Each structure stands twice: as structure tokens, then as C-alpha cells.
Amino acid sequence: MRFLVILLLSISLGISEDFIKITYGIKDCKNFKQKDGGTSYSFYAERNLENGIIDIKYLKMVDETLKPPMPKDIKVDKTSLKYRLNLNQKFQIGVSYINVQDNFMPTDNGNIFGISGLYKFKPFFTGLAYYHSEYEDFQVEQVDYFIGKKSKKYKIKLIAKANFINDYSNKIFMPMSKAPEPDDQFLTFGIMGKYNLPKMFFGEIGIFKGERLFTVMENGLSVQHHPMKIDNSYSVSLGKKIKNIIGKINYQQHLTTAIPSNSKNIQFKKVTFSLKYLF
């Protein structure tokens, strides 16, 4: 842990760096007999190079469980890396990697590999991404397509995500499960927007409709590795920039189903606070 923090700081304090961001989150869970809530924090740094960009992120998460039936709290560490290469002013390609460490779930030591492409035709942009998630007992293939528009006043992005799950069984997570096996194909659509307000304030909104499972998010820097089928997601943020510091508060709500036990109408609500320092 200490080594990773030092690595983040060394990258962010080098030459041609962009920013470092610290985030803290509080999660609440309703209608679920296994989890009660939880906390998380993350460190995220981005640095511009001559022809590319390096991103590194570390996430620590603790889910507070109900005992019984759960024997202990769930502790998760995720490390994410991404490199984007600018081929010219219009084309960009990228590769990404996520490692998941989980003290309870069979998705422990999961590895997620990604490749992406971006094309800019100002003020618009579009791109594709492919992700391969390798867990001990099953694999997930994912294809993303996105298109958007960016201006000084606002940014809007439309996203489609398709997941294909191979060799999955509920018994991987719950050996005595009698719940029906989930579909092996999922499709979800999302819209994300940002609008700059007066006095250096800004607002953000995100909506995802459609089912998804074991999905890679945040442009390859995050993955949902627990067996929770997410049906709908909503997110809203408010932030403000003061000189080189950007503060933001974010609220998220997710409607989910626990696949192994077939527990439905589970609601996750999360509030995060973040501080970003621009160099």
C-alpha cells in the first residue's frame, strides 16, 4: 500500500503531469440479507507525456456484511493502469489493465485487459473499446461503443455496453444455490453529461438503463466483480474549481439483483467526496 501511494505521488509530481485525485465514499444497502453498507477510498493520478497519457488508480473498499449469514466483511483492493497513445491530433489508441484482490469472492485475483480507440472530429468524438476479464472459473468479454460532443460549456456522451459471459455458474459463488442461471449476454445503454455553471461550479449527470453483470466501467479503470446484476443506475454530481483545486460531491443509486441467491430489488446508494489537485 505504501509503495503504491509513493508511486502515485512520484508520477503526479514528475514533469508534464496533470493531476492527482483522492476520493472517499460511503455506501448504504437496502433489501439485501448479506450486506449492510460500506466505505471506500481511492487515489487516482494522470500524467501527460509527449505523445500520450498515463493513468493509475488504486481503490480500497470494505463492504460491511450481516453476520450471519456472512462469515466476515468483504475487503477489496483494485489496481488499474491505462496508457493512451496519440497517433495524431485525431486518433488515439489505448491499453488498460485491472487487478482485483478480494478476501472472500471467487473473483479474487481477477485480471481485466482492455484495448480502445478514439477518433476526434471536433466538436464530436467517437470510439470503441474491448475488454477481456479473466477470473479463475469464468471469463467475460465486453465491447463498448461511445459517441459524444464536447465544448467549453458542456460535454455529453452516449454509451452502449455489451457483455458476453463464458462458463459462469451460480454455484461458483454459492455452492448450494438453486436460483436460475443468469443470461450470458447483457446490453446496457448510458448517457453522461457535464455542464459548466457560473462562478466555476459544474454539474454532472449519468444514467444507465438495461441489465449488466461483471461490467468494466470508467473507460477501463473500474470493474464490477461481484455477482450483482445491475438493472438501472443514476448518478448526479456538483463540483467547484478554486484555483488548482477541484472539489466534487457525487450521489449514485443502483437497482440490483443478487444472482446466486436471486434476491431482487436490492438498492445501493453511495455518496462520494473527491478532491483533485491540478499541477
C-alpha positions as protocol buffer text, in pm:
chain_id: "A"
residue {
  index: 1
  type: MET
  ca { x: 0 y: 0 z: 0 }
}
residue {
  index: 2
  type: ARG
  ca { x: 274 y: 247 z: 99 }
}
residue {
  index: 3
  type: PHE
  ca { x: 467 y: 164 z: -216 }
}
residue {
  index: 4
  type: LEU
  ca { x: 163 y: 232 z: -433 }
}
residue {
  index: 5
  type: VAL
  ca { x: 98 y: 571 z: -271 }
}
residue {
  index: 6
  type: ILE
  ca { x: 461 y: 667 z: -326 }
}
residue {
  index: 7
  type: LEU
  ca { x: 433 y: 554 z: -687 }
}
residue {
  index: 8
  type: LEU
  ca { x: 122 y: 766 z: -738 }
}
residue {
  index: 9
  type: LEU
  ca { x: 287 y: 1071 z: -589 }
}
residue {
  index: 10
  type: SER
  ca { x: 604 y: 1025 z: -790 }
}
residue {
  index: 11
  type: ILE
  ca { x: 406 y: 1005 z: -1114 }
}
residue {
  index: 12
  type: SER
  ca { x: 192 y: 1306 z: -1029 }
}
residue {
  index: 13
  type: LEU
  ca { x: 489 y: 1518 z: -923 }
}
residue {
  index: 14
  type: GLY
  ca { x: 700 y: 1443 z: -1226 }
}
residue {
  index: 15
  type: ILE
  ca { x: 743 y: 1651 z: -1539 }
}
residue {
  index: 16
  type: SER
  ca { x: 437 y: 1726 z: -1757 }
}
residue {
  index: 17
  type: GLU
  ca { x: 196 y: 1585 z: -1500 }
}
residue {
  index: 18
  type: ASP
  ca { x: -178 y: 1659 z: -1499 }
}
residue {
  index: 19
  type: PHE
  ca { x: -344 y: 1586 z: -1163 }
}
residue {
  index: 20
  type: ILE
  ca { x: -384 y: 1369 z: -859 }
}
residue {
  index: 21
  type: LYS
  ca { x: -727 y: 1294 z: -709 }
}
residue {
  index: 22
  type: ILE
  ca { x: -835 y: 1149 z: -374 }
}
residue {
  index: 23
  type: THR
  ca { x: -1190 y: 1013 z: -328 }
}
residue {
  index: 24
  type: TYR
  ca { x: -1379 y: 887 z: -22 }
}
residue {
  index: 25
  type: GLY
  ca { x: -1714 y: 708 z: -46 }
}
residue {
  index: 26
  type: ILE
  ca { x: -1993 y: 588 z: 185 }
}
residue {
  index: 27
  type: LYS
  ca { x: -2234 y: 315 z: 67 }
}
residue {
  index: 28
  type: ASP
  ca { x: -2574 y: 210 z: 202 }
}
residue {
  index: 29
  type: CYS
  ca { x: -2761 y: -108 z: 109 }
}
residue {
  index: 30
  type: LYS
  ca { x: -3133 y: -188 z: 138 }
}
residue {
  index: 31
  type: ASN
  ca { x: -3331 y: -511 z: 90 }
}
residue {
  index: 32
  type: PHE
  ca { x: -3019 y: -730 z: 98 }
}
residue {
  index: 33
  type: LYS
  ca { x: -2969 y: -1003 z: 358 }
}
residue {
  index: 34
  type: GLN
  ca { x: -2590 y: -1021 z: 313 }
}
residue {
  index: 35
  type: LYS
  ca { x: -2460 y: -662 z: 303 }
}
residue {
  index: 36
  type: ASP
  ca { x: -2539 y: -357 z: 513 }
}
residue {
  index: 37
  type: GLY
  ca { x: -2316 y: -85 z: 367 }
}
residue {
  index: 38
  type: GLY
  ca { x: -1952 y: 4 z: 332 }
}
residue {
  index: 39
  type: THR
  ca { x: -1678 y: 258 z: 268 }
}
residue {
  index: 40
  type: SER
  ca { x: -1417 y: 315 z: 1 }
}
residue {
  index: 41
  type: TYR
  ca { x: -1130 y: 543 z: -86 }
}
residue {
  index: 42
  type: SER
  ca { x: -919 y: 579 z: -397 }
}
residue {
  index: 43
  type: PHE
  ca { x: -609 y: 751 z: -529 }
}
residue {
  index: 44
  type: TYR
  ca { x: -601 y: 845 z: -896 }
}
residue {
  index: 45
  type: ALA
  ca { x: -320 y: 1016 z: -1089 }
}
residue {
  index: 46
  type: GLU
  ca { x: -293 y: 1118 z: -1453 }
}
residue {
  index: 47
  type: ARG
  ca { x: 17 y: 1240 z: -1633 }
}
residue {
  index: 48
  type: ASN
  ca { x: 61 y: 1375 z: -1984 }
}
residue {
  index: 49
  type: LEU
  ca { x: 363 y: 1258 z: -2180 }
}
residue {
  index: 50
  type: GLU
  ca { x: 491 y: 1390 z: -2510 }
}
residue {
  index: 51
  type: ASN
  ca { x: 265 y: 1165 z: -2720 }
}
residue {
  index: 52
  type: GLY
  ca { x: 39 y: 1002 z: -2466 }
}
residue {
  index: 53
  type: ILE
  ca { x: -125 y: 985 z: -2125 }
}
residue {
  index: 54
  type: ILE
  ca { x: -68 y: 750 z: -1828 }
}
residue {
  index: 55
  type: ASP
  ca { x: -346 y: 682 z: -1573 }
}
residue {
  index: 56
  type: ILE
  ca { x: -305 y: 491 z: -1250 }
}
residue {
  index: 57
  type: LYS
  ca { x: -574 y: 424 z: -989 }
}
residue {
  index: 58
  type: TYR
  ca { x: -587 y: 239 z: -658 }
}
residue {
  index: 59
  type: LEU
  ca { x: -918 y: 159 z: -485 }
}
residue {
  index: 60
  type: LYS
  ca { x: -967 y: 20 z: -134 }
}
residue {
  index: 61
  type: MET
  ca { x: -1321 y: -92 z: -48 }
}
residue {
  index: 62
  type: VAL
  ca { x: -1478 y: -255 z: 258 }
}
residue {
  index: 63
  type: ASP
  ca { x: -1833 y: -397 z: 244 }
}
residue {
  index: 64
  type: GLU
  ca { x: -1991 y: -439 z: 585 }
}
residue {
  index: 65
  type: THR
  ca { x: -2179 y: -769 z: 586 }
}
residue {
  index: 66
  type: LEU
  ca { x: -2456 y: -914 z: 802 }
}
residue {
  index: 67
  type: LYS
  ca { x: -2318 y: -1193 z: 1025 }
}
residue {
  index: 68
  type: PRO
  ca { x: -2475 y: -1442 z: 990 }
}
residue {
  index: 69
  type: PRO
  ca { x: -2517 y: -1542 z: 713 }
}
residue {
  index: 70
  type: MET
  ca { x: -2184 y: -1390 z: 601 }
}
residue {
  index: 71
  type: PRO
  ca { x: -1873 y: -1501 z: 795 }
}
residue {
  index: 72
  type: LYS
  ca { x: -1679 y: -1173 z: 760 }
}
residue {
  index: 73
  type: ASP
  ca { x: -1667 y: -832 z: 596 }
}
residue {
  index: 74
  type: ILE
  ca { x: -1559 y: -818 z: 231 }
}
residue {
  index: 75
  type: LYS
  ca { x: -1234 y: -631 z: 164 }
}
residue {
  index: 76
  type: VAL
  ca { x: -1133 y: -538 z: -189 }
}
residue {
  index: 77
  type: ASP
  ca { x: -822 y: -385 z: -347 }
}
residue {
  index: 78
  type: LYS
  ca { x: -824 y: -284 z: -712 }
}
residue {
  index: 79
  type: THR
  ca { x: -526 y: -151 z: -905 }
}
residue {
  index: 80
  type: SER
  ca { x: -584 y: -2 z: -1251 }
}
residue {
  index: 81
  type: LEU
  ca { x: -341 y: 113 z: -1518 }
}
residue {
  index: 82
  type: LYS
  ca { x: -406 y: 274 z: -1854 }
}
residue {
  index: 83
  type: TYR
  ca { x: -188 y: 414 z: -2131 }
}
residue {
  index: 84
  type: ARG
  ca { x: -321 y: 620 z: -2423 }
}
residue {
  index: 85
  type: LEU
  ca { x: -107 y: 695 z: -2728 }
}
residue {
  index: 86
  type: ASN
  ca { x: -188 y: 992 z: -2950 }
}
residue {
  index: 87
  type: LEU
  ca { x: -120 y: 882 z: -3309 }
}
residue {
  index: 88
  type: ASN
  ca { x: -202 y: 1233 z: -3429 }
}
residue {
  index: 89
  type: GLN
  ca { x: -446 y: 1512 z: -3337 }
}
residue {
  index: 90
  type: LYS
  ca { x: -747 y: 1297 z: -3431 }
}
residue {
  index: 91
  type: PHE
  ca { x: -661 y: 934 z: -3347 }
}
residue {
  index: 92
  type: GLN
  ca { x: -580 y: 786 z: -3007 }
}
residue {
  index: 93
  type: ILE
  ca { x: -536 y: 420 z: -2905 }
}
residue {
  index: 94
  type: GLY
  ca { x: -515 y: 283 z: -2553 }
}
residue {
  index: 95
  type: VAL
  ca { x: -449 y: -26 z: -2343 }
}
residue {
  index: 96
  type: SER
  ca { x: -569 y: -87 z: -1987 }
}
residue {
  index: 97
  type: TYR
  ca { x: -533 y: -339 z: -1705 }
}
residue {
  index: 98
  type: ILE
  ca { x: -717 y: -401 z: -1376 }
}
residue {
  index: 99
  type: ASN
  ca { x: -622 y: -641 z: -1097 }
}
residue {
  index: 100
  type: VAL
  ca { x: -882 y: -739 z: -836 }
}
residue {
  index: 101
  type: GLN
  ca { x: -793 y: -866 z: -488 }
}
residue {
  index: 102
  type: ASP
  ca { x: -1092 y: -985 z: -280 }
}
residue {
  index: 103
  type: ASN
  ca { x: -1071 y: -1162 z: 57 }
}
residue {
  index: 104
  type: PHE
  ca { x: -1397 y: -1353 z: 7 }
}
residue {
  index: 105
  type: MET
  ca { x: -1529 y: -1369 z: -351 }
}
residue {
  index: 106
  type: PRO
  ca { x: -1415 y: -1631 z: -608 }
}
residue {
  index: 107
  type: THR
  ca { x: -1333 y: -1337 z: -837 }
}
residue {
  index: 108
  type: ASP
  ca { x: -1022 y: -1280 z: -623 }
}
residue {
  index: 109
  type: ASN
  ca { x: -709 y: -1219 z: -832 }
}
residue {
  index: 110
  type: GLY
  ca { x: -916 y: -1136 z: -1137 }
}
residue {
  index: 111
  type: ASN
  ca { x: -735 y: -974 z: -1428 }
}
residue {
  index: 112
  type: ILE
  ca { x: -903 y: -746 z: -1682 }
}
residue {
  index: 113
  type: PHE
  ca { x: -732 y: -644 z: -2006 }
}
residue {
  index: 114
  type: GLY
  ca { x: -858 y: -375 z: -2241 }
}
residue {
  index: 115
  type: ILE
  ca { x: -783 y: -208 z: -2572 }
}
residue {
  index: 116
  type: SER
  ca { x: -954 y: 104 z: -2705 }
}
residue {
  index: 117
  type: GLY
  ca { x: -960 y: 351 z: -2989 }
}
residue {
  index: 118
  type: LEU
  ca { x: -1075 y: 714 z: -3004 }
}
residue {
  index: 119
  type: TYR
  ca { x: -1141 y: 937 z: -3305 }
}
residue {
  index: 120
  type: LYS
  ca { x: -1192 y: 1314 z: -3266 }
}
residue {
  index: 121
  type: PHE
  ca { x: -1370 y: 1527 z: -3525 }
}
residue {
  index: 122
  type: LYS
  ca { x: -1429 y: 1845 z: -3327 }
}
residue {
  index: 123
  type: PRO
  ca { x: -1657 y: 1914 z: -3156 }
}
residue {
  index: 124
  type: PHE
  ca { x: -1751 y: 1545 z: -3173 }
}
residue {
  index: 125
  type: PHE
  ca { x: -1569 y: 1226 z: -3073 }
}
residue {
  index: 126
  type: THR
  ca { x: -1639 y: 854 z: -3104 }
}
residue {
  index: 127
  type: GLY
  ca { x: -1468 y: 528 z: -3020 }
}
residue {
  index: 128
  type: LEU
  ca { x: -1467 y: 156 z: -2943 }
}
residue {
  index: 129
  type: ALA
  ca { x: -1329 y: -50 z: -2656 }
}
residue {
  index: 130
  type: TYR
  ca { x: -1286 y: -424 z: -2596 }
}
residue {
  index: 131
  type: TYR
  ca { x: -1228 y: -584 z: -2254 }
}
residue {
  index: 132
  type: HIS
  ca { x: -1142 y: -940 z: -2155 }
}
residue {
  index: 133
  type: SER
  ca { x: -1199 y: -1029 z: -1788 }
}
residue {
  index: 134
  type: GLU
  ca { x: -1018 y: -1342 z: -1671 }
}
residue {
  index: 135
  type: TYR
  ca { x: -1139 y: -1499 z: -1346 }
}
residue {
  index: 136
  type: GLU
  ca { x: -1046 y: -1842 z: -1213 }
}
residue {
  index: 137
  type: ASP
  ca { x: -1376 y: -2011 z: -1307 }
}
residue {
  index: 138
  type: PHE
  ca { x: -1523 y: -1797 z: -1586 }
}
residue {
  index: 139
  type: GLN
  ca { x: -1447 y: -1523 z: -1838 }
}
residue {
  index: 140
  type: VAL
  ca { x: -1623 y: -1212 z: -1962 }
}
residue {
  index: 141
  type: GLU
  ca { x: -1593 y: -1041 z: -2300 }
}
residue {
  index: 142
  type: GLN
  ca { x: -1715 y: -684 z: -2334 }
}
residue {
  index: 143
  type: VAL
  ca { x: -1750 y: -439 z: -2622 }
}
residue {
  index: 144
  type: ASP
  ca { x: -1821 y: -68 z: -2572 }
}
residue {
  index: 145
  type: TYR
  ca { x: -1920 y: 192 z: -2828 }
}
residue {
  index: 146
  type: PHE
  ca { x: -1948 y: 562 z: -2748 }
}
residue {
  index: 147
  type: ILE
  ca { x: -2008 y: 891 z: -2926 }
}
residue {
  index: 148
  type: GLY
  ca { x: -2019 y: 1240 z: -2784 }
}
residue {
  index: 149
  type: LYS
  ca { x: -1974 y: 1612 z: -2817 }
}
residue {
  index: 150
  type: LYS
  ca { x: -1750 y: 1847 z: -2619 }
}
residue {
  index: 151
  type: SER
  ca { x: -1746 y: 2226 z: -2599 }
}
residue {
  index: 152
  type: LYS
  ca { x: -1625 y: 2486 z: -2350 }
}
residue {
  index: 153
  type: LYS
  ca { x: -1971 y: 2493 z: -2192 }
}
residue {
  index: 154
  type: TYR
  ca { x: -2068 y: 2125 z: -2182 }
}
residue {
  index: 155
  type: LYS
  ca { x: -1979 y: 1765 z: -2263 }
}
residue {
  index: 156
  type: ILE
  ca { x: -2224 y: 1485 z: -2347 }
}
residue {
  index: 157
  type: LYS
  ca { x: -2151 y: 1118 z: -2414 }
}
residue {
  index: 158
  type: LEU
  ca { x: -2374 y: 829 z: -2528 }
}
residue {
  index: 159
  type: ILE
  ca { x: -2255 y: 476 z: -2443 }
}
residue {
  index: 160
  type: ALA
  ca { x: -2355 y: 120 z: -2533 }
}
residue {
  index: 161
  type: LYS
  ca { x: -2206 y: -178 z: -2346 }
}
residue {
  index: 162
  type: ALA
  ca { x: -2242 y: -543 z: -2449 }
}
residue {
  index: 163
  type: ASN
  ca { x: -2128 y: -826 z: -2216 }
}
residue {
  index: 164
  type: PHE
  ca { x: -2076 y: -1193 z: -2305 }
}
residue {
  index: 165
  type: ILE
  ca { x: -2014 y: -1427 z: -2009 }
}
residue {
  index: 166
  type: ASN
  ca { x: -1848 y: -1768 z: -2058 }
}
residue {
  index: 167
  type: ASP
  ca { x: -1859 y: -2073 z: -1824 }
}
residue {
  index: 168
  type: TYR
  ca { x: -2042 y: -1893 z: -1543 }
}
residue {
  index: 169
  type: SER
  ca { x: -2246 y: -2080 z: -1279 }
}
residue {
  index: 170
  type: ASN
  ca { x: -2417 y: -1955 z: -963 }
}
residue {
  index: 171
  type: LYS
  ca { x: -2251 y: -2243 z: -776 }
}
residue {
  index: 172
  type: ILE
  ca { x: -1915 y: -2068 z: -818 }
}
residue {
  index: 173
  type: PHE
  ca { x: -2033 y: -1813 z: -561 }
}
residue {
  index: 174
  type: MET
  ca { x: -2295 y: -2019 z: -374 }
}
residue {
  index: 175
  type: PRO
  ca { x: -2247 y: -2399 z: -395 }
}
residue {
  index: 176
  type: MET
  ca { x: -2600 y: -2471 z: -266 }
}
residue {
  index: 177
  type: SER
  ca { x: -2766 y: -2218 z: -495 }
}
residue {
  index: 178
  type: LYS
  ca { x: -3094 y: -2322 z: -657 }
}
residue {
  index: 179
  type: ALA
  ca { x: -3151 y: -1989 z: -830 }
}
residue {
  index: 180
  type: PRO
  ca { x: -3190 y: -1988 z: -1209 }
}
residue {
  index: 181
  type: GLU
  ca { x: -2871 y: -1924 z: -1400 }
}
residue {
  index: 182
  type: PRO
  ca { x: -2849 y: -1571 z: -1545 }
}
residue {
  index: 183
  type: ASP
  ca { x: -2835 y: -1493 z: -1912 }
}
residue {
  index: 184
  type: ASP
  ca { x: -2489 y: -1498 z: -2067 }
}
residue {
  index: 185
  type: GLN
  ca { x: -2544 y: -1184 z: -2275 }
}
residue {
  index: 186
  type: PHE
  ca { x: -2625 y: -834 z: -2150 }
}
residue {
  index: 187
  type: LEU
  ca { x: -2676 y: -498 z: -2315 }
}
residue {
  index: 188
  type: THR
  ca { x: -2697 y: -160 z: -2143 }
}
residue {
  index: 189
  type: PHE
  ca { x: -2714 y: 199 z: -2265 }
}
residue {
  index: 190
  type: GLY
  ca { x: -2596 y: 510 z: -2088 }
}
residue {
  index: 191
  type: ILE
  ca { x: -2578 y: 886 z: -2115 }
}
residue {
  index: 192
  type: MET
  ca { x: -2327 y: 1102 z: -1928 }
}
residue {
  index: 193
  type: GLY
  ca { x: -2317 y: 1480 z: -1926 }
}
residue {
  index: 194
  type: LYS
  ca { x: -2126 y: 1771 z: -1774 }
}
residue {
  index: 195
  type: TYR
  ca { x: -2230 y: 2136 z: -1774 }
}
residue {
  index: 196
  type: ASN
  ca { x: -2018 y: 2429 z: -1659 }
}
residue {
  index: 197
  type: LEU
  ca { x: -2208 y: 2669 z: -1433 }
}
residue {
  index: 198
  type: PRO
  ca { x: -2128 y: 3029 z: -1330 }
}
residue {
  index: 199
  type: LYS
  ca { x: -1857 y: 3105 z: -1069 }
}
residue {
  index: 200
  type: MET
  ca { x: -1654 y: 2792 z: -1157 }
}
residue {
  index: 201
  type: PHE
  ca { x: -1926 y: 2549 z: -1048 }
}
residue {
  index: 202
  type: PHE
  ca { x: -2019 y: 2248 z: -1264 }
}
residue {
  index: 203
  type: GLY
  ca { x: -2282 y: 1977 z: -1263 }
}
residue {
  index: 204
  type: GLU
  ca { x: -2268 y: 1618 z: -1390 }
}
residue {
  index: 205
  type: ILE
  ca { x: -2531 y: 1351 z: -1453 }
}
residue {
  index: 206
  type: GLY
  ca { x: -2516 y: 985 z: -1554 }
}
residue {
  index: 207
  type: ILE
  ca { x: -2794 y: 738 z: -1639 }
}
residue {
  index: 208
  type: PHE
  ca { x: -2758 y: 371 z: -1737 }
}
residue {
  index: 209
  type: LYS
  ca { x: -3060 y: 164 z: -1842 }
}
residue {
  index: 210
  type: GLY
  ca { x: -3057 y: -207 z: -1912 }
}
residue {
  index: 211
  type: GLU
  ca { x: -2904 y: -506 z: -1732 }
}
residue {
  index: 212
  type: ARG
  ca { x: -2531 y: -551 z: -1685 }
}
residue {
  index: 213
  type: LEU
  ca { x: -2313 y: -803 z: -1499 }
}
residue {
  index: 214
  type: PHE
  ca { x: -1936 y: -809 z: -1432 }
}
residue {
  index: 215
  type: THR
  ca { x: -1907 y: -490 z: -1637 }
}
residue {
  index: 216
  type: VAL
  ca { x: -1599 y: -276 z: -1692 }
}
residue {
  index: 217
  type: MET
  ca { x: -1668 y: 94 z: -1630 }
}
residue {
  index: 218
  type: GLU
  ca { x: -1485 y: 430 z: -1621 }
}
residue {
  index: 219
  type: ASN
  ca { x: -1312 y: 379 z: -1956 }
}
residue {
  index: 220
  type: GLY
  ca { x: -1132 y: 66 z: -1838 }
}
residue {
  index: 221
  type: LEU
  ca { x: -1033 y: 184 z: -1488 }
}
residue {
  index: 222
  type: SER
  ca { x: -1309 y: 12 z: -1286 }
}
residue {
  index: 223
  type: VAL
  ca { x: -1490 y: -322 z: -1288 }
}
residue {
  index: 224
  type: GLN
  ca { x: -1798 y: -462 z: -1109 }
}
residue {
  index: 225
  type: HIS
  ca { x: -1663 y: -801 z: -999 }
}
residue {
  index: 226
  type: HIS
  ca { x: -1935 y: -910 z: -754 }
}
residue {
  index: 227
  type: PRO
  ca { x: -2226 y: -1128 z: -883 }
}
residue {
  index: 228
  type: MET
  ca { x: -2478 y: -843 z: -880 }
}
residue {
  index: 229
  type: LYS
  ca { x: -2692 y: -785 z: -1190 }
}
residue {
  index: 230
  type: ILE
  ca { x: -2742 y: -410 z: -1213 }
}
residue {
  index: 231
  type: ASP
  ca { x: -3068 y: -307 z: -1377 }
}
residue {
  index: 232
  type: ASN
  ca { x: -3063 y: 72 z: -1355 }
}
residue {
  index: 233
  type: SER
  ca { x: -2810 y: 329 z: -1237 }
}
residue {
  index: 234
  type: TYR
  ca { x: -2836 y: 701 z: -1171 }
}
residue {
  index: 235
  type: SER
  ca { x: -2563 y: 947 z: -1077 }
}
residue {
  index: 236
  type: VAL
  ca { x: -2554 y: 1322 z: -1012 }
}
residue {
  index: 237
  type: SER
  ca { x: -2261 y: 1544 z: -911 }
}
residue {
  index: 238
  type: LEU
  ca { x: -2191 y: 1902 z: -813 }
}
residue {
  index: 239
  type: GLY
  ca { x: -1841 y: 2046 z: -810 }
}
residue {
  index: 240
  type: LYS
  ca { x: -1643 y: 2366 z: -790 }
}
residue {
  index: 241
  type: LYS
  ca { x: -1295 y: 2473 z: -902 }
}
residue {
  index: 242
  type: ILE
  ca { x: -1088 y: 2707 z: -685 }
}
residue {
  index: 243
  type: LYS
  ca { x: -753 y: 2785 z: -849 }
}
residue {
  index: 244
  type: ASN
  ca { x: -577 y: 2446 z: -882 }
}
residue {
  index: 245
  type: ILE
  ca { x: -821 y: 2252 z: -664 }
}
residue {
  index: 246
  type: ILE
  ca { x: -1146 y: 2089 z: -775 }
}
residue {
  index: 247
  type: GLY
  ca { x: -1389 y: 1960 z: -514 }
}
residue {
  index: 248
  type: LYS
  ca { x: -1687 y: 1740 z: -601 }
}
residue {
  index: 249
  type: ILE
  ca { x: -1971 y: 1555 z: -429 }
}
residue {
  index: 250
  type: ASN
  ca { x: -2139 y: 1267 z: -612 }
}
residue {
  index: 251
  type: TYR
  ca { x: -2456 y: 1068 z: -540 }
}
residue {
  index: 252
  type: GLN
  ca { x: -2526 y: 728 z: -701 }
}
residue {
  index: 253
  type: GLN
  ca { x: -2819 y: 489 z: -686 }
}
residue {
  index: 254
  type: HIS
  ca { x: -2826 y: 136 z: -831 }
}
residue {
  index: 255
  type: LEU
  ca { x: -3112 y: -115 z: -852 }
}
residue {
  index: 256
  type: THR
  ca { x: -2967 y: -466 z: -849 }
}
residue {
  index: 257
  type: THR
  ca { x: -3034 y: -840 z: -819 }
}
residue {
  index: 258
  type: ALA
  ca { x: -2801 y: -1078 z: -631 }
}
residue {
  index: 259
  type: ILE
  ca { x: -2756 y: -1352 z: -891 }
}
residue {
  index: 260
  type: PRO
  ca { x: -2658 y: -1655 z: -675 }
}
residue {
  index: 261
  type: SER
  ca { x: -2949 y: -1612 z: -431 }
}
residue {
  index: 262
  type: ASN
  ca { x: -3191 y: -1446 z: -677 }
}
residue {
  index: 263
  type: SER
  ca { x: -3255 y: -1167 z: -425 }
}
residue {
  index: 264
  type: LYS
  ca { x: -3429 y: -885 z: -615 }
}
residue {
  index: 265
  type: ASN
  ca { x: -3497 y: -513 z: -570 }
}
residue {
  index: 266
  type: ILE
  ca { x: -3172 y: -450 z: -384 }
}
residue {
  index: 267
  type: GLN
  ca { x: -3083 y: -82 z: -368 }
}
residue {
  index: 268
  type: PHE
  ca { x: -2732 y: 50 z: -335 }
}
residue {
  index: 269
  type: LYS
  ca { x: -2687 y: 419 z: -258 }
}
residue {
  index: 270
  type: LYS
  ca { x: -2344 y: 579 z: -250 }
}
residue {
  index: 271
  type: VAL
  ca { x: -2212 y: 927 z: -174 }
}
residue {
  index: 272
  type: THR
  ca { x: -1853 y: 1017 z: -264 }
}
residue {
  index: 273
  type: PHE
  ca { x: -1639 y: 1320 z: -194 }
}
residue {
  index: 274
  type: SER
  ca { x: -1333 y: 1394 z: -407 }
}
residue {
  index: 275
  type: LEU
  ca { x: -1052 y: 1648 z: -423 }
}
residue {
  index: 276
  type: LYS
  ca { x: -844 y: 1693 z: -736 }
}
residue {
  index: 277
  type: TYR
  ca { x: -521 y: 1895 z: -748 }
}
residue {
  index: 278
  type: LEU
  ca { x: -408 y: 2023 z: -1087 }
}
residue {
  index: 279
  type: PHE
  ca { x: -33 y: 2067 z: -1142 }
}
